[in-house]
mmCIF file of C-alpha atoms in Angstrom:
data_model
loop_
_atom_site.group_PDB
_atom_site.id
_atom_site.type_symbol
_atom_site.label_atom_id
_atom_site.label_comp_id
_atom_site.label_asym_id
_atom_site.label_seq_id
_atom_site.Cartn_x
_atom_site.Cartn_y
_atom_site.Cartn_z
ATOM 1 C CA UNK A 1 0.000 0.000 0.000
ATOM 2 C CA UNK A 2 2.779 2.254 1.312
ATOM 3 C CA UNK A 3 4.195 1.398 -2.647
ATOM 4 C CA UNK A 4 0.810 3.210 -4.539
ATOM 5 C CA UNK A 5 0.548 6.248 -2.201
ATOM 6 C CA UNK A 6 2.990 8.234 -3.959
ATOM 7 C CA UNK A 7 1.839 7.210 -7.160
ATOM 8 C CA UNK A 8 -2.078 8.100 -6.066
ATOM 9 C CA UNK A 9 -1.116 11.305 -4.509
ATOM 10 C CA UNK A 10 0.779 12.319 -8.278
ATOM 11 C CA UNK A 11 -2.431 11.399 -9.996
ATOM 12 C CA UNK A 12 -4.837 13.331 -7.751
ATOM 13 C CA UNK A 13 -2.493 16.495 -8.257
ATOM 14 C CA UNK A 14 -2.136 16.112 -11.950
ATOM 15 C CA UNK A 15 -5.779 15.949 -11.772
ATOM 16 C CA UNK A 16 -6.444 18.862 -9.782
ATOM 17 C CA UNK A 17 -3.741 20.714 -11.579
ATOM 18 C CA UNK A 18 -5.889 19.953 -15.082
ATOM 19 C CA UNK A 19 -9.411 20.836 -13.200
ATOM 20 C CA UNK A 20 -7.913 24.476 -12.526
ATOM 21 C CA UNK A 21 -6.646 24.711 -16.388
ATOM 22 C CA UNK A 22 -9.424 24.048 -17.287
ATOM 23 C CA UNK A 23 -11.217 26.356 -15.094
ATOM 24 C CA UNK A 24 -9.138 29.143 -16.496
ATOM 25 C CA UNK A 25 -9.858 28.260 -20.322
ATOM 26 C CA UNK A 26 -13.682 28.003 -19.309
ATOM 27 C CA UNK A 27 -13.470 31.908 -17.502
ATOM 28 C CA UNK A 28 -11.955 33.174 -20.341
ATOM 29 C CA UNK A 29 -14.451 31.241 -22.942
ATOM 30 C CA UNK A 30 -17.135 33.009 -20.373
ATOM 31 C CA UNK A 31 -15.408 36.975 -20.579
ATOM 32 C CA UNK A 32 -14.937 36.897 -24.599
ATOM 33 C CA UNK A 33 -17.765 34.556 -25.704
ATOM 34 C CA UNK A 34 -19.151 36.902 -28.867
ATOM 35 C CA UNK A 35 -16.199 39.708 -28.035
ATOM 36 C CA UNK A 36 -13.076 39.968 -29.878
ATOM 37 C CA UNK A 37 -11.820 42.143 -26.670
ATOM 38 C CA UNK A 38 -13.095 43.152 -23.496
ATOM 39 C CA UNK A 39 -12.262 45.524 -21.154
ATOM 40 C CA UNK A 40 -12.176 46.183 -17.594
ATOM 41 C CA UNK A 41 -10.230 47.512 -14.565
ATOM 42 C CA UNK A 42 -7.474 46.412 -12.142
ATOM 43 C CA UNK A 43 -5.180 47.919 -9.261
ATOM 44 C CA UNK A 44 -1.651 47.757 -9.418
ATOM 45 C CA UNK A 45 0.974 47.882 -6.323
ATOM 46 C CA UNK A 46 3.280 50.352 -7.844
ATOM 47 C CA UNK A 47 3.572 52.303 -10.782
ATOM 48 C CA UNK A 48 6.901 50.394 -12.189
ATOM 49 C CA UNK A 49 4.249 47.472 -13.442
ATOM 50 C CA UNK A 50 2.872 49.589 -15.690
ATOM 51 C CA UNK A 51 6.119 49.301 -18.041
ATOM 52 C CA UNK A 52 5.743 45.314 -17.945
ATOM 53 C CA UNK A 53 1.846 45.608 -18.368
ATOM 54 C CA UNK A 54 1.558 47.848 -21.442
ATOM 55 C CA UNK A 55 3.917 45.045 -23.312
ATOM 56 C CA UNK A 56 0.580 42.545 -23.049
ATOM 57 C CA UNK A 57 -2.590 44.521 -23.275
ATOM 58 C CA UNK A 58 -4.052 48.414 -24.254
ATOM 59 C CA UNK A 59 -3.843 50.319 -20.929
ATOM 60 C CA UNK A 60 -6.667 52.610 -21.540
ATOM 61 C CA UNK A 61 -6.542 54.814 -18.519
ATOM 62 C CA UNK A 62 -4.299 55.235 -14.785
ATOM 63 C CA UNK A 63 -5.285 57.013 -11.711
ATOM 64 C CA UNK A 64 -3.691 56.073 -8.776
ATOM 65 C CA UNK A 65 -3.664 52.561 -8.634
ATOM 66 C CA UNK A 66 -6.525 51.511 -10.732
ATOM 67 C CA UNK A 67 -6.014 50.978 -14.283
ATOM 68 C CA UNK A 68 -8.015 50.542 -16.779
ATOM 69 C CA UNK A 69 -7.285 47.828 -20.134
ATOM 70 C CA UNK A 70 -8.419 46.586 -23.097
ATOM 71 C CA UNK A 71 -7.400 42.739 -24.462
ATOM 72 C CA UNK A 72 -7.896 40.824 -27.166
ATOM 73 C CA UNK A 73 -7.760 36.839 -25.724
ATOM 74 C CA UNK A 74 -4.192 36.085 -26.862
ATOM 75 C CA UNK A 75 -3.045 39.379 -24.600
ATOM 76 C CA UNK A 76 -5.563 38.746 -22.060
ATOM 77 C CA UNK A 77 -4.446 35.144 -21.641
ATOM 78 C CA UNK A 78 -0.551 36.135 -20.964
ATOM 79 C CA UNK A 79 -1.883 39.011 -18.714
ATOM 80 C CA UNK A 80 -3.703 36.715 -16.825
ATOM 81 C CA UNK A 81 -0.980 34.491 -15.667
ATOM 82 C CA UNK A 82 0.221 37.560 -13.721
ATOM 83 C CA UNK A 83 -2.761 37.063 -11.609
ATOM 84 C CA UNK A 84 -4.015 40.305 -10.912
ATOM 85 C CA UNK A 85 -8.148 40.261 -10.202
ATOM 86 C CA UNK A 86 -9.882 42.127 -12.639
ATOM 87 C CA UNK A 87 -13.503 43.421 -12.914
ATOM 88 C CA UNK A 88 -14.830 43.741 -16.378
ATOM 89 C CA UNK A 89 -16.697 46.429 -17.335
ATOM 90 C CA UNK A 90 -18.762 47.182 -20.393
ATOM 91 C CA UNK A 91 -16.569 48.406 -23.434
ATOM 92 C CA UNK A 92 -17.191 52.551 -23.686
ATOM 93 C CA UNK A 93 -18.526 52.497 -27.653
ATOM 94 C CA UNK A 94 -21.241 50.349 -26.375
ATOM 95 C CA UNK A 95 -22.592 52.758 -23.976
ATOM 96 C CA UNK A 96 -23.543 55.107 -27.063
ATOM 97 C CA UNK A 97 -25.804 54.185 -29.630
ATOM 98 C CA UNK A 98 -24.398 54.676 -33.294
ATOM 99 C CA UNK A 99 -25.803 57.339 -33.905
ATOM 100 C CA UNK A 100 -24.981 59.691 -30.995
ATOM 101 C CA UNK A 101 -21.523 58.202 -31.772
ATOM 102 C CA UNK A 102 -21.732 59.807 -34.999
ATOM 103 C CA UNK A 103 -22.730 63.322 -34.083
ATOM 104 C CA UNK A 104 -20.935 65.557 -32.370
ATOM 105 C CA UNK A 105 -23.178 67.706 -29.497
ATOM 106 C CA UNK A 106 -26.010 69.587 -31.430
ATOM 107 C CA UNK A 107 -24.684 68.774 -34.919
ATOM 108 C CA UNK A 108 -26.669 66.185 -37.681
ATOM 109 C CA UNK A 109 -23.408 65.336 -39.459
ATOM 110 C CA UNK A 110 -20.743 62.673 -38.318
ATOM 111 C CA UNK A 111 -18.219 64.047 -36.555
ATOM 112 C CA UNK A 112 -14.310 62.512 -36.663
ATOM 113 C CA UNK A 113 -13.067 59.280 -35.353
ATOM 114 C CA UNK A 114 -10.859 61.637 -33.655
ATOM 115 C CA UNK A 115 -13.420 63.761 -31.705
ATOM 116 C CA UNK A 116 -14.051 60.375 -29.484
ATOM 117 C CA UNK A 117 -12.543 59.770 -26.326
ATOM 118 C CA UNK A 118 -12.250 56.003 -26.549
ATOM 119 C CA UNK A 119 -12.276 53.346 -28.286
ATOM 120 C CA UNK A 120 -15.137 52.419 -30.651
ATOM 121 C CA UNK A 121 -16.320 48.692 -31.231
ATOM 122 C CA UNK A 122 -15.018 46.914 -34.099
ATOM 123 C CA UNK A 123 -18.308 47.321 -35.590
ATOM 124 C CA UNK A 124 -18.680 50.848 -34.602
ATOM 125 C CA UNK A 125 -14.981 51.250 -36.565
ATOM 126 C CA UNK A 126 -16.386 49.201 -39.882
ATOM 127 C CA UNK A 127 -19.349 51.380 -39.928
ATOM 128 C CA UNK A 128 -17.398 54.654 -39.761
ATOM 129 C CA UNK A 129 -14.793 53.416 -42.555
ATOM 130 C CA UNK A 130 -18.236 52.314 -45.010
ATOM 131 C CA UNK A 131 -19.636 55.706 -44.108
ATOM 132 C CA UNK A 132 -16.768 58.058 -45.179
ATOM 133 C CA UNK A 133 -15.813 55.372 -48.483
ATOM 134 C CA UNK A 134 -19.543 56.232 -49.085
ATOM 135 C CA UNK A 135 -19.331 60.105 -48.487
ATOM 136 C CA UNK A 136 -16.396 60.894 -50.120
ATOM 137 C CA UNK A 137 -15.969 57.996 -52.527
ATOM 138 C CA UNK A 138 -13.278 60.872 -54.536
ATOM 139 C CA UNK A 139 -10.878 60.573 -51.740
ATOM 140 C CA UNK A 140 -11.692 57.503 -49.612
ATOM 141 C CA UNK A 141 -11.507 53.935 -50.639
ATOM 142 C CA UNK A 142 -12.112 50.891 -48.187
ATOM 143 C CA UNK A 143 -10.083 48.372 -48.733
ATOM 144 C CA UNK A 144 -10.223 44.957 -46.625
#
């Protein structure tokens, strides 16, 4: 008996070592299931992790120790390993509807991509591209 305990105990830690892979594949199935990034917040311990940080995902925003990302799953995957606890939070083109995306206050014509102060959607950024290749076909082309 004393012979299979080691051999028992390795099995019941390979197993337990697969459950929590598995775990973390099934989270991040559940954060990007119909997204091709998500966002959300995180605090940080010092400002020096920042310079690591930026090399794996889109740091959106910093104020004191809370940051704020963006990650496709490939980034968010290697960020992840770092094991810092996020909160996701709701990406800030979907908050506006395309239209009021569109306008700038009081006007009825689309203003610049530049004029926002985040990042659209990927659908958002398609529909902006079709609308100025459609709008000013003389000196925009979209091209896939």
């Amino acid at each position: 008996m004393k012979k299979l305990l080691p051999f028992f105990l390795l099995f019941f830690i390979a197993a337990l070592l697969g459950n929590l892979q598995s775990y973390g594949q099934n989270k991040t199935e559940n954060l990007f299931r119909g997204k091709n990034e998500i966002y959300f917040k995180f605090n940080i311990f010092d400002r020096a992790e920042i310079d690591v940080i930026t090399r794996i995902i889109s740091i959106d925003n910093v104020r004191g120790s809370e940051v704020w990302a963006y990650a496709n799953r490939q980034e968010f995957e290697k960020f992840s390993r770092m094991g810092y606890e996020i909160t996701l939070l709701p990406s800030p083109g979907s908050l506006l509807s395309d239209a009021e995306l569109m306008k700038p206050a009081g006007s009825k014509t689309p203003s610049s991509p530049g004029a926002w102060n985040f990042y659209p959607t990927y659908q958002q950024y398609v529909d902006t591209m079709v609308y100025f290749s459609n709008t000013y076909p003389s000196i925009c082309k979209l091209d896939t």
